[in-house]
RNA sequence: GAGGGCGUAGCUCAGUCGGUAGAGCAUCGGCCUUUUAAGCCGUUGGUCCUGGGUUCGAGUCCCAGCGCCCUCACCA
């Protein structure tokens, strides 16, 4: 009955058996027998050993603190049904020590990141989740409505444009663990709501962001998980820093086999390959950069298993990024990939209001969603003068997946979104 | 959204060729009196995901729906 307490009790000096709070043995056992598995009890007594040598608690005072009305899952197998583990996470946590350990690790990873940023002089801020204009990423938003203001609002797809407003205001090193919402498909790597760390450093650039990325992720592997080599599925990923910096165009040439400026050949190749796959993009109707981006995603990304910085993206794909000073076809942006998955995204931030106004106005053909939704107030903010800055975003859920070896994002979310079960539908309609 | 797999007791799972719904653990009742999931004996427990169909007869076969998982697409 009190196994849990005994497990967690700190062993002290052994006590002699035989001390009892109960008038007689019969009433003691009667009380003990009324306790069910799952009840929470408080007990005091001496830690000791039984005659067979097992650690035990010789109880002198005993009280029922909470009654369990439902039987817990079987002790040996625990709760293994995936759907039940997600829907009834409290039962999963109760029954499976591994599940509790995982969320403890997640908390430690986040603590670790905060400690890195605190050491570097960043302050944590909170910016709006409800936004009148959504931006900072290319995704479909959730739409909602405020009754009193009678206005349409969006759940943020990114905190970027607000964090940069903080830079304008002189908060020179800011970060936010931003819950973001994207009205897109659900997959083992995508949940409609997810947590993104975004940070901005005035007078920094994307090279500084690479250093911070290495410190955050490489350091979390080393200090929280305890190793810079971590298994993920069949693979082992090596987080030892520094990580390679590879130019986008070079990787494109290496894995697609075509020079990035050979647009005619790329379009021909894209037409062949996308026709056979179930890809919605029609290369004939898309801008060059969109076709190149799609080819990169399908032919390069999955090769990037160990942490790799992909640097210098085609400029049209980067409406919020500074152009390369010597070659304006490219932007000072990197994405960091691990296990073929995008884990982070960073720029030397565009701070020229005129260029920002232009990139907001330019609509790329072939993209379902655009990063470039005109935000006049943001442009006005830039007109006050935003310091040159490096900005970085890291997908916290995905980072937790990789560091803890979980292949589904739902495993690292306490309460992943599930469709309403039939009983829930009945209740909410009734 | 498309394709594939799965759904049986509170939990973990069997269920043959279509022929009375099963086990272990949990519950409950005894016995025992200190266990590293599980002491012994006994007992209870079912919308076989839902709804149709085929059949003398469906957990099993067929159709539709719901939910979960995987792959693909949008996306990070």
CSV table of C-alpha atoms (C1' of nucleotides) in Angstrom, one decimal:
chain,number,residue,atom,x,y,z
A,1,UNK,CA,0.0,0.0,0.0
A,2,UNK,CA,2.7,2.5,0.9
A,3,UNK,CA,5.2,1.2,-1.6
A,4,UNK,CA,5.5,4.6,-3.2
A,5,UNK,CA,6.3,6.2,0.1
A,6,UNK,CA,8.8,3.6,1.0
A,7,UNK,CA,10.5,4.0,-2.4
A,8,UNK,CA,10.8,7.7,-1.9
A,9,UNK,CA,11.7,7.6,1.8
A,10,UNK,CA,15.2,8.4,2.7
A,11,UNK,CA,16.7,5.5,4.5
A,12,UNK,CA,17.9,6.3,8.0
A,13,UNK,CA,18.9,4.2,10.9
A,14,UNK,CA,17.0,0.9,11.1
A,15,UNK,CA,14.2,0.8,13.7
A,16,UNK,CA,13.1,-2.2,15.6
A,17,UNK,CA,10.0,-3.8,14.2
A,18,UNK,CA,6.9,-4.0,16.3
A,19,UNK,CA,6.0,-0.4,17.0
A,20,UNK,CA,2.4,0.1,16.1
A,21,UNK,CA,-0.1,2.9,16.3
A,22,UNK,CA,-3.0,0.6,16.2
A,23,UNK,CA,-4.5,-1.0,19.3
A,24,UNK,CA,-4.1,-4.5,17.9
A,25,UNK,CA,-2.8,-6.2,14.8
A,26,UNK,CA,-6.3,-6.9,13.5
A,27,UNK,CA,-7.4,-3.3,13.4
A,28,UNK,CA,-4.1,-2.3,11.8
A,29,UNK,CA,-4.6,-4.8,9.0
A,30,UNK,CA,-8.2,-3.8,8.6
A,31,UNK,CA,-7.1,-0.2,8.0
A,32,UNK,CA,-4.4,-1.3,5.6
A,33,UNK,CA,-6.8,-3.4,3.6
A,34,UNK,CA,-9.2,-0.5,3.0
A,35,UNK,CA,-6.5,1.3,1.0
A,36,UNK,CA,-6.7,0.8,-2.7
A,37,UNK,CA,-4.0,1.0,-5.3
A,38,UNK,CA,-3.8,4.7,-6.3
A,39,UNK,CA,-4.9,6.1,-2.9
A,40,UNK,CA,-2.7,8.8,-1.6
A,41,UNK,CA,-1.8,8.3,2.1
A,42,UNK,CA,0.3,10.1,4.6
A,43,UNK,CA,2.2,8.1,7.1
A,44,UNK,CA,4.9,8.6,9.7
A,45,UNK,CA,7.2,6.1,11.1
A,46,UNK,CA,10.6,4.8,11.3
A,47,UNK,CA,12.4,3.5,8.2
A,48,UNK,CA,13.7,0.0,8.9
A,49,UNK,CA,14.1,-3.4,7.5
A,50,UNK,CA,11.8,-6.5,7.6
A,51,UNK,CA,13.0,-9.8,8.9
A,52,UNK,CA,13.8,-10.7,5.3
A,53,UNK,CA,15.9,-7.6,4.9
A,54,UNK,CA,13.6,-5.4,2.8
A,55,UNK,CA,13.5,-1.7,3.4
A,56,UNK,CA,10.2,-0.7,5.0
A,57,UNK,CA,8.4,1.9,7.0
A,58,UNK,CA,7.2,1.0,10.5
A,59,UNK,CA,4.2,3.2,10.6
A,60,UNK,CA,3.2,5.0,13.7
A,61,UNK,CA,0.7,7.5,12.2
A,62,UNK,CA,-1.4,7.0,9.2
A,63,UNK,CA,-4.0,9.0,7.3
A,64,UNK,CA,-5.8,8.8,4.0
A,65,UNK,CA,-5.2,12.0,2.0
A,66,UNK,CA,-6.9,11.2,-1.3
A,67,UNK,CA,-9.1,8.4,-2.5
A,68,UNK,CA,-8.7,6.9,-5.9
A,69,UNK,CA,-12.0,5.9,-7.4
A,70,UNK,CA,-10.7,4.5,-10.7
A,71,UNK,CA,-8.2,1.6,-10.9
A,72,UNK,CA,-4.8,2.5,-12.3
A,73,UNK,CA,-3.5,0.7,-15.3
A,74,UNK,CA,-1.8,-2.6,-14.8
A,75,UNK,CA,1.4,-2.1,-12.9
A,76,UNK,CA,3.7,-4.2,-15.1
A,77,UNK,CA,2.8,-3.1,-18.6
A,78,UNK,CA,1.7,0.4,-17.7
A,79,UNK,CA,-0.5,2.3,-20.2
A,80,UNK,CA,0.8,1.5,-23.7
A,81,UNK,CA,-2.1,2.4,-25.9
A,82,UNK,CA,-0.8,5.5,-27.8
A,83,UNK,CA,-4.2,7.2,-28.1
A,84,UNK,CA,-5.0,6.8,-24.4
A,85,UNK,CA,-1.5,8.0,-23.4
A,86,UNK,CA,-2.2,11.2,-25.3
A,87,UNK,CA,-5.8,11.7,-24.4
A,88,UNK,CA,-5.3,10.7,-20.7
A,89,UNK,CA,-1.8,12.0,-20.2
A,90,UNK,CA,-2.4,12.1,-16.5
A,91,UNK,CA,-2.8,8.4,-16.5
A,92,UNK,CA,0.3,8.0,-18.7
A,93,UNK,CA,2.3,10.1,-16.3
A,94,UNK,CA,1.0,8.2,-13.3
A,95,UNK,CA,1.6,4.8,-14.8
A,96,UNK,CA,4.8,5.3,-16.8
A,97,UNK,CA,8.0,6.5,-15.1
A,98,UNK,CA,9.6,7.0,-18.5
A,99,UNK,CA,6.9,9.5,-19.4
A,100,UNK,CA,7.5,11.5,-16.2
A,101,UNK,CA,11.2,11.4,-16.9
A,102,UNK,CA,10.7,12.8,-20.4
A,103,UNK,CA,8.9,15.9,-19.3
A,104,UNK,CA,11.4,16.5,-16.5
A,105,UNK,CA,14.1,16.5,-19.3
A,106,UNK,CA,12.1,18.9,-21.3
A,107,UNK,CA,11.9,21.3,-18.4
A,108,UNK,CA,15.6,21.0,-17.8
A,109,UNK,CA,16.4,21.7,-21.5
A,110,UNK,CA,14.3,24.9,-21.3
A,111,UNK,CA,16.0,25.8,-18.0
A,112,UNK,CA,19.3,25.3,-19.6
A,113,UNK,CA,18.5,27.6,-22.5
A,114,UNK,CA,17.3,30.3,-20.2
A,115,UNK,CA,20.6,30.0,-18.3
A,116,UNK,CA,22.6,30.4,-21.5
A,117,UNK,CA,20.6,33.5,-22.5
A,118,UNK,CA,20.7,35.0,-19.0
A,119,UNK,CA,24.5,34.7,-19.0
A,120,UNK,CA,24.6,36.5,-22.4
A,121,UNK,CA,22.5,39.4,-21.1
A,122,UNK,CA,19.2,38.6,-22.8
A,123,UNK,CA,15.9,39.4,-21.1
A,124,UNK,CA,12.7,37.4,-21.5
A,125,UNK,CA,9.7,39.2,-22.8
A,126,UNK,CA,6.1,38.4,-23.7
A,127,UNK,CA,4.5,39.6,-26.9
A,128,UNK,CA,1.0,39.3,-28.2
A,129,UNK,CA,-0.5,35.9,-29.2
A,130,UNK,CA,-3.6,37.7,-30.5
A,131,UNK,CA,-2.5,39.7,-33.5
A,132,UNK,CA,-4.5,41.9,-35.9
A,133,UNK,CA,-1.9,41.2,-38.7
A,134,UNK,CA,0.0,37.9,-38.7
A,135,UNK,CA,3.5,37.7,-40.0
A,136,UNK,CA,7.1,36.5,-39.5
A,137,UNK,CA,6.6,33.2,-41.2
A,138,UNK,CA,4.8,31.6,-44.1
A,139,UNK,CA,1.8,29.7,-42.7
A,140,UNK,CA,-2.0,29.8,-42.5
A,141,UNK,CA,-3.2,31.3,-39.2
A,142,UNK,CA,-6.0,30.4,-36.9
A,143,UNK,CA,-8.6,33.2,-37.1
A,144,UNK,CA,-10.6,34.4,-34.1
A,145,UNK,CA,-12.8,37.3,-33.2
A,146,UNK,CA,-12.9,39.7,-30.3
A,147,UNK,CA,-16.5,40.5,-29.3
A,148,UNK,CA,-16.1,43.8,-27.6
A,149,UNK,CA,-13.8,45.3,-30.1
A,150,UNK,CA,-15.7,43.5,-32.9
A,151,UNK,CA,-12.5,42.8,-34.7
A,152,UNK,CA,-10.9,39.9,-36.4
A,153,UNK,CA,-7.7,38.6,-34.8
A,154,UNK,CA,-5.2,35.9,-35.6
A,155,UNK,CA,-3.3,33.6,-33.3
A,156,UNK,CA,0.3,34.3,-34.0
A,157,UNK,CA,2.3,32.2,-36.4
A,158,UNK,CA,5.5,33.8,-35.1
A,159,UNK,CA,6.5,36.5,-32.6
A,160,UNK,CA,9.2,38.0,-34.9
A,161,UNK,CA,7.7,41.3,-35.8
A,162,UNK,CA,6.9,42.2,-32.2
A,163,UNK,CA,10.3,41.2,-30.9
A,164,UNK,CA,11.9,43.4,-33.5
A,165,UNK,CA,9.7,46.3,-32.3
A,166,UNK,CA,11.4,45.7,-28.9
A,167,UNK,CA,14.8,46.2,-30.6
A,168,UNK,CA,13.6,49.5,-32.0
A,169,UNK,CA,12.6,50.5,-28.5
A,170,UNK,CA,16.0,49.8,-27.1
A,171,UNK,CA,15.6,46.4,-25.6
A,172,UNK,CA,18.7,45.2,-27.1
A,173,UNK,CA,18.7,41.5,-26.2
A,174,UNK,CA,15.3,39.9,-26.0
A,175,UNK,CA,13.9,36.4,-26.2
A,176,UNK,CA,10.6,34.7,-25.9
A,177,UNK,CA,9.5,31.1,-25.6
A,178,UNK,CA,6.6,31.7,-28.0
A,179,UNK,CA,3.7,29.4,-28.3
A,180,UNK,CA,2.8,29.6,-32.0
A,181,UNK,CA,-0.2,28.4,-33.9
A,182,UNK,CA,-0.3,27.3,-37.5
A,183,UNK,CA,-3.4,26.0,-39.2
A,184,UNK,CA,-1.6,23.4,-41.2
A,185,UNK,CA,-1.5,19.6,-41.3
A,186,UNK,CA,-0.6,17.4,-38.4
A,187,UNK,CA,2.3,15.0,-38.6
A,188,UNK,CA,4.9,13.3,-36.4
A,189,UNK,CA,6.8,16.6,-36.7
A,190,UNK,CA,4.0,19.1,-36.7
A,191,UNK,CA,1.5,20.1,-34.1
A,192,UNK,CA,-1.0,22.9,-34.6
A,193,UNK,CA,0.5,24.7,-31.6
A,194,UNK,CA,4.1,24.5,-30.9
A,195,UNK,CA,6.8,26.3,-29.0
A,196,UNK,CA,9.5,28.4,-30.7
A,197,UNK,CA,12.3,30.1,-29.0
A,198,UNK,CA,13.0,33.4,-30.7
A,199,UNK,CA,15.8,35.8,-29.7
A,200,UNK,CA,17.2,39.0,-31.1
A,201,UNK,CA,20.5,40.6,-30.4
A,202,UNK,CA,21.2,44.2,-31.4
A,203,UNK,CA,24.6,44.7,-33.1
A,204,UNK,CA,24.8,41.0,-33.8
A,205,UNK,CA,24.6,39.1,-37.1
A,206,UNK,CA,23.8,35.6,-38.2
A,207,UNK,CA,27.3,34.5,-37.4
A,208,UNK,CA,26.6,35.3,-33.8
A,209,UNK,CA,23.4,33.4,-34.1
A,210,UNK,CA,25.4,30.3,-35.2
A,211,UNK,CA,27.5,30.5,-32.1
A,212,UNK,CA,24.4,30.9,-29.8
A,213,UNK,CA,22.8,28.0,-31.6
A,214,UNK,CA,25.8,25.8,-31.0
A,215,UNK,CA,25.9,26.8,-27.4
A,216,UNK,CA,22.2,26.2,-26.8
A,217,UNK,CA,21.9,22.9,-28.6
A,218,UNK,CA,25.3,21.5,-28.2
A,219,UNK,CA,25.4,22.5,-24.6
A,220,UNK,CA,22.0,21.1,-23.8
A,221,UNK,CA,23.1,17.8,-25.3
A,222,UNK,CA,26.3,17.8,-23.3
A,223,UNK,CA,25.0,19.2,-20.0
A,224,UNK,CA,21.3,18.1,-19.8
A,225,UNK,CA,21.4,14.7,-21.7
A,226,UNK,CA,25.0,14.0,-20.8
A,227,UNK,CA,26.5,13.2,-24.2
A,228,UNK,CA,27.2,15.0,-27.5
A,229,UNK,CA,26.4,11.8,-29.3
A,230,UNK,CA,22.7,10.9,-29.1
A,231,UNK,CA,20.8,8.1,-30.7
A,232,UNK,CA,17.8,8.9,-32.8
A,233,UNK,CA,16.0,5.9,-34.3
A,234,UNK,CA,18.7,3.9,-36.2
A,235,UNK,CA,21.0,6.8,-36.3
A,236,UNK,CA,23.4,8.5,-33.9
A,237,UNK,CA,23.6,12.2,-34.2
A,238,UNK,CA,26.9,14.0,-33.2
A,239,UNK,CA,26.3,17.4,-31.6
A,240,UNK,CA,30.0,18.1,-31.1
A,241,UNK,CA,30.6,21.8,-32.0
A,242,UNK,CA,31.5,23.6,-34.2
A,243,UNK,CA,29.1,22.5,-36.9
A,244,UNK,CA,29.8,22.8,-40.6
A,245,UNK,CA,28.6,25.9,-42.4
A,246,UNK,CA,27.5,25.0,-45.9
A,247,UNK,CA,26.4,27.5,-48.5
A,248,UNK,CA,22.9,26.9,-49.9
A,249,UNK,CA,24.1,27.1,-53.5
A,250,UNK,CA,26.9,24.6,-52.8
A,251,UNK,CA,24.6,22.0,-51.2
A,252,UNK,CA,22.2,22.5,-54.1
A,253,UNK,CA,24.9,21.7,-56.6
A,254,UNK,CA,26.1,18.8,-54.5
A,255,UNK,CA,22.7,17.0,-54.1
A,256,UNK,CA,20.6,18.3,-57.1
A,257,UNK,CA,23.5,18.3,-59.5
A,258,UNK,CA,22.6,21.6,-61.0
A,259,UNK,CA,24.1,25.1,-60.5
A,260,UNK,CA,21.6,27.3,-58.6
A,261,UNK,CA,21.7,29.9,-61.4
A,262,UNK,CA,20.9,27.4,-64.1
A,263,UNK,CA,17.2,28.1,-63.9
A,264,UNK,CA,16.2,26.5,-67.1
A,265,UNK,CA,17.7,23.2,-66.2
A,266,UNK,CA,16.3,23.4,-62.6
A,267,UNK,CA,12.8,24.0,-64.0
A,268,UNK,CA,13.1,21.1,-66.4
A,269,UNK,CA,14.3,18.8,-63.5
A,270,UNK,CA,11.5,20.1,-61.2
A,271,UNK,CA,8.9,19.5,-63.9
A,272,UNK,CA,10.0,15.9,-64.2
A,273,UNK,CA,10.3,15.1,-60.6
A,274,UNK,CA,7.3,16.9,-59.2
A,275,UNK,CA,5.0,15.4,-61.8
A,276,UNK,CA,5.7,11.9,-60.4
A,277,UNK,CA,5.3,13.0,-56.8
A,278,UNK,CA,2.2,14.2,-55.0
A,279,UNK,CA,3.5,17.8,-54.8
A,280,UNK,CA,1.1,20.6,-55.1
A,281,UNK,CA,3.6,23.1,-56.5
A,282,UNK,CA,3.3,23.7,-60.3
A,283,UNK,CA,6.8,24.7,-61.4
A,284,UNK,CA,5.5,26.4,-64.5
A,285,UNK,CA,3.5,28.9,-62.4
A,286,UNK,CA,6.0,29.5,-59.7
A,287,UNK,CA,8.8,32.0,-59.4
A,288,UNK,CA,12.4,30.8,-59.8
A,289,UNK,CA,13.2,31.0,-56.1
A,290,UNK,CA,10.1,29.0,-55.1
A,291,UNK,CA,11.1,26.2,-57.5
A,292,UNK,CA,14.6,26.2,-56.2
A,293,UNK,CA,13.3,26.2,-52.6
A,294,UNK,CA,11.1,23.2,-53.3
A,295,UNK,CA,13.9,21.3,-55.0
A,296,UNK,CA,16.2,22.0,-52.0
A,297,UNK,CA,13.6,20.7,-49.6
A,298,UNK,CA,13.1,17.5,-51.5
A,299,UNK,CA,16.6,16.7,-52.5
A,300,UNK,CA,18.9,18.2,-50.0
A,301,UNK,CA,17.3,18.5,-46.6
A,302,UNK,CA,17.1,14.8,-45.8
A,303,UNK,CA,20.9,14.4,-46.3
A,304,UNK,CA,21.6,16.8,-43.4
A,305,UNK,CA,21.8,14.4,-40.5
A,306,UNK,CA,24.5,15.7,-38.2
A,307,UNK,CA,23.9,19.4,-37.3
A,308,UNK,CA,24.6,21.6,-40.3
A,309,UNK,CA,24.2,25.3,-40.9
A,310,UNK,CA,22.9,26.0,-44.3
A,311,UNK,CA,23.9,29.6,-45.1
A,312,UNK,CA,23.1,32.3,-47.6
A,313,UNK,CA,19.6,31.6,-48.8
A,314,UNK,CA,18.2,32.9,-52.1
A,315,UNK,CA,17.1,36.4,-51.3
A,316,UNK,CA,13.5,36.2,-52.6
A,317,UNK,CA,12.7,33.5,-50.0
A,318,UNK,CA,13.8,35.9,-47.2
A,319,UNK,CA,11.7,39.0,-47.0
A,320,UNK,CA,12.9,39.8,-43.5
A,321,UNK,CA,16.6,39.3,-44.1
A,322,UNK,CA,19.5,41.6,-45.0
A,323,UNK,CA,20.9,41.0,-48.5
A,324,UNK,CA,24.4,39.7,-48.9
A,325,UNK,CA,26.6,42.9,-49.3
A,326,UNK,CA,28.5,41.5,-52.3
A,327,UNK,CA,25.9,39.4,-53.9
A,328,UNK,CA,22.3,40.6,-53.4
A,329,UNK,CA,20.9,37.5,-54.9
A,330,UNK,CA,21.5,35.9,-51.6
A,331,UNK,CA,20.4,36.8,-48.1
A,332,UNK,CA,22.3,36.6,-44.8
A,333,UNK,CA,20.2,33.7,-43.5
A,334,UNK,CA,20.9,30.3,-42.1
A,335,UNK,CA,18.8,27.3,-41.2
A,336,UNK,CA,20.2,24.6,-39.0
A,337,UNK,CA,19.3,21.0,-39.9
A,338,UNK,CA,19.6,17.9,-37.8
A,339,UNK,CA,18.3,14.4,-38.8
A,340,UNK,CA,17.0,16.0,-42.0
A,341,UNK,CA,14.7,18.3,-40.0
A,342,UNK,CA,14.8,22.1,-39.8
A,343,UNK,CA,15.6,22.9,-36.2
A,344,UNK,CA,16.4,26.6,-36.4
A,345,UNK,CA,16.3,29.6,-38.6
A,346,UNK,CA,18.3,32.9,-38.3
A,347,UNK,CA,19.1,36.1,-40.1
A,348,UNK,CA,21.0,39.2,-40.1
A,349,UNK,CA,17.8,41.1,-39.7
A,350,UNK,CA,16.6,43.4,-42.4
A,351,UNK,CA,16.4,46.9,-40.8
A,352,UNK,CA,15.9,49.1,-43.9
A,353,UNK,CA,12.3,50.3,-43.9
A,354,UNK,CA,12.3,51.0,-47.6
A,355,UNK,CA,13.5,47.6,-48.6
A,356,UNK,CA,11.2,46.1,-46.0
A,357,UNK,CA,8.2,47.9,-47.6
A,358,UNK,CA,9.3,46.5,-51.0
A,359,UNK,CA,9.6,42.9,-49.8
A,360,UNK,CA,6.3,43.1,-48.1
A,361,UNK,CA,4.8,44.3,-51.3
A,362,UNK,CA,6.4,41.6,-53.5
A,363,UNK,CA,4.2,38.5,-53.8
A,364,UNK,CA,6.0,35.3,-54.8
A,365,UNK,CA,4.1,33.2,-57.2
A,366,UNK,CA,3.7,29.5,-56.4
A,367,UNK,CA,3.6,29.9,-52.6
A,368,UNK,CA,0.3,29.0,-50.9
A,369,UNK,CA,1.3,31.2,-47.9
A,370,UNK,CA,3.5,34.1,-47.9
A,371,UNK,CA,5.8,35.6,-45.3
A,372,UNK,CA,5.2,39.0,-46.8
A,373,UNK,CA,2.0,40.3,-45.4
A,374,UNK,CA,2.2,44.1,-45.4
A,375,UNK,CA,2.5,45.4,-41.8
A,376,UNK,CA,2.6,49.2,-42.0
A,377,UNK,CA,3.1,49.6,-38.3
A,378,UNK,CA,6.2,47.4,-38.4
A,379,UNK,CA,7.6,49.4,-41.3
A,380,UNK,CA,7.0,52.5,-39.3
A,381,UNK,CA,8.9,51.0,-36.4
A,382,UNK,CA,11.8,50.4,-38.7
A,383,UNK,CA,11.6,54.1,-39.7
A,384,UNK,CA,12.5,55.0,-36.2
A,385,UNK,CA,15.7,53.0,-36.6
A,386,UNK,CA,16.2,49.4,-35.7
A,387,UNK,CA,19.8,48.6,-34.7
A,388,UNK,CA,21.5,46.0,-36.9
A,389,UNK,CA,20.7,42.7,-35.3
A,390,UNK,CA,21.0,39.0,-35.4
A,391,UNK,CA,17.8,37.0,-34.8
A,392,UNK,CA,17.3,33.3,-34.2
A,393,UNK,CA,14.4,30.9,-33.9
A,394,UNK,CA,14.6,27.3,-32.6
A,395,UNK,CA,11.8,24.8,-32.5
A,396,UNK,CA,11.7,23.7,-28.9
A,397,UNK,CA,9.5,20.7,-29.4
A,398,UNK,CA,11.7,19.4,-32.2
A,399,UNK,CA,14.8,20.0,-30.1
A,400,UNK,CA,13.3,18.0,-27.3
A,401,UNK,CA,12.4,15.2,-29.8
A,402,UNK,CA,16.0,15.0,-31.0
A,403,UNK,CA,17.6,15.3,-27.6
A,404,UNK,CA,15.3,12.7,-26.0
A,405,UNK,CA,15.2,10.3,-28.9
A,406,UNK,CA,11.5,10.6,-29.6
A,407,UNK,CA,10.3,10.3,-33.2
A,408,UNK,CA,6.9,12.0,-32.7
A,409,UNK,CA,6.3,15.5,-31.6
A,410,UNK,CA,3.3,14.3,-29.6
A,411,UNK,CA,5.6,12.4,-27.3
A,412,UNK,CA,7.2,15.6,-26.1
A,413,UNK,CA,4.0,17.6,-25.8
A,414,UNK,CA,2.1,17.0,-22.6
A,415,UNK,CA,-1.3,17.4,-24.3
A,416,UNK,CA,-1.0,17.0,-28.0
A,417,UNK,CA,-4.1,17.9,-30.0
A,418,UNK,CA,-6.4,15.0,-30.7
A,419,UNK,CA,-9.6,15.0,-32.5
A,420,UNK,CA,-12.6,15.0,-30.2
A,421,UNK,CA,-13.5,11.4,-29.2
A,422,UNK,CA,-17.1,10.4,-29.8
A,423,UNK,CA,-17.9,10.8,-26.1
A,424,UNK,CA,-16.5,14.3,-26.0
A,425,UNK,CA,-18.5,15.3,-29.1
A,426,UNK,CA,-21.7,14.0,-27.4
A,427,UNK,CA,-20.9,16.0,-24.2
A,428,UNK,CA,-20.1,19.3,-25.9
A,429,UNK,CA,-23.2,19.1,-28.0
A,430,UNK,CA,-25.5,17.9,-25.3
B,1,G,C1',-6.9,16.0,-48.3
B,2,A,C1',-4.9,10.7,-50.5
B,3,G,C1',-3.1,5.7,-49.4
B,4,G,C1',-2.0,1.7,-45.8
B,5,G,C1',-2.5,-0.5,-40.7
B,6,C,C1',-5.1,-1.0,-36.2
B,7,G,C1',-9.7,-0.8,-32.7
B,8,U,C1',-11.9,-7.5,-28.0
B,9,A,C1',-12.9,-6.7,-19.9
B,10,G,C1',-10.3,-1.0,-15.9
B,11,C,C1',-5.0,-2.4,-18.0
B,12,U,C1',-1.8,-5.8,-21.3
B,13,C,C1',-3.3,-9.2,-24.8
B,14,A,C1',-5.3,-14.3,-27.1
B,15,G,C1',-9.5,-15.7,-30.1
B,16,U,C1',-8.0,-21.4,-35.4
B,17,C,C1',-12.1,-22.7,-41.1
B,18,G,C1',-17.9,-18.2,-39.7
B,19,G,C1',-20.4,-22.3,-34.7
B,20,U,C1',-21.7,-20.9,-26.6
B,21,A,C1',-16.5,-14.4,-25.3
B,22,G,C1',-11.0,-16.1,-23.2
B,23,A,C1',-6.1,-15.4,-20.1
B,24,G,C1',-2.9,-12.6,-16.9
B,25,C,C1',-3.0,-8.3,-13.8
B,26,A,C1',-6.6,-5.0,-11.4
B,27,U,C1',-11.7,-5.4,-8.7
B,28,C,C1',-14.5,-8.1,-5.0
B,29,G,C1',-14.6,-12.3,-0.9
B,30,G,C1',-11.6,-15.4,2.1
B,31,C,C1',-6.6,-17.2,3.8
B,32,C,C1',-1.5,-15.4,4.7
B,33,U,C1',1.1,-11.2,7.4
B,34,U,C1',6.3,-7.0,4.8
B,35,U,C1',6.4,-6.8,-1.1
B,36,U,C1',11.3,-5.1,-5.8
B,37,A,C1',5.1,-6.2,-11.6
B,38,A,C1',3.0,-10.7,-9.6
B,39,G,C1',1.9,-14.7,-1.6
B,40,C,C1',-2.4,-18.6,-1.9
B,41,C,C1',-7.7,-20.0,-3.1
B,42,G,C1',-12.1,-18.3,-5.0
B,43,U,C1',-15.3,-14.4,-7.5
B,44,U,C1',-17.0,-10.6,-10.5
B,45,G,C1',-16.4,-8.1,-14.9
B,46,G,C1',-18.0,-7.4,-22.4
B,47,U,C1',-22.0,-1.8,-26.9
B,48,C,C1',-15.9,-7.4,-29.4
B,49,C,C1',-15.3,1.1,-31.9
B,50,U,C1',-20.5,2.5,-34.3
B,51,G,C1',-24.3,1.5,-38.0
B,52,G,C1',-25.9,-1.4,-41.9
B,53,G,C1',-25.4,-6.0,-45.0
B,54,U,C1',-24.3,-11.4,-46.2
B,55,U,C1',-25.5,-16.0,-43.5
B,56,C,C1',-29.4,-20.9,-40.1
B,57,G,C1',-25.4,-18.4,-37.3
B,58,A,C1',-20.6,-12.7,-37.5
B,59,G,C1',-15.4,-10.7,-32.7
B,60,U,C1',-14.3,-13.2,-37.5
B,61,C,C1',-16.7,-11.9,-44.2
B,62,C,C1',-18.7,-7.3,-47.0
B,63,C,C1',-20.1,-1.8,-47.1
B,64,A,C1',-20.3,3.0,-44.7
B,65,G,C1',-18.9,6.0,-40.6
B,66,C,C1',-15.8,7.4,-36.1
B,67,G,C1',-11.0,7.4,-33.6
B,68,C,C1',-5.7,6.4,-33.4
B,69,C,C1',-0.9,5.2,-35.8
B,70,C,C1',2.3,5.3,-40.3
B,71,U,C1',3.4,7.3,-45.3
B,72,C,C1',2.6,11.3,-48.8
B,73,A,C1',0.8,16.6,-49.6
B,74,C,C1',0.5,21.9,-47.1
B,75,C,C1',4.1,23.4,-42.9
B,76,A,C1',8.4,24.1,-38.9
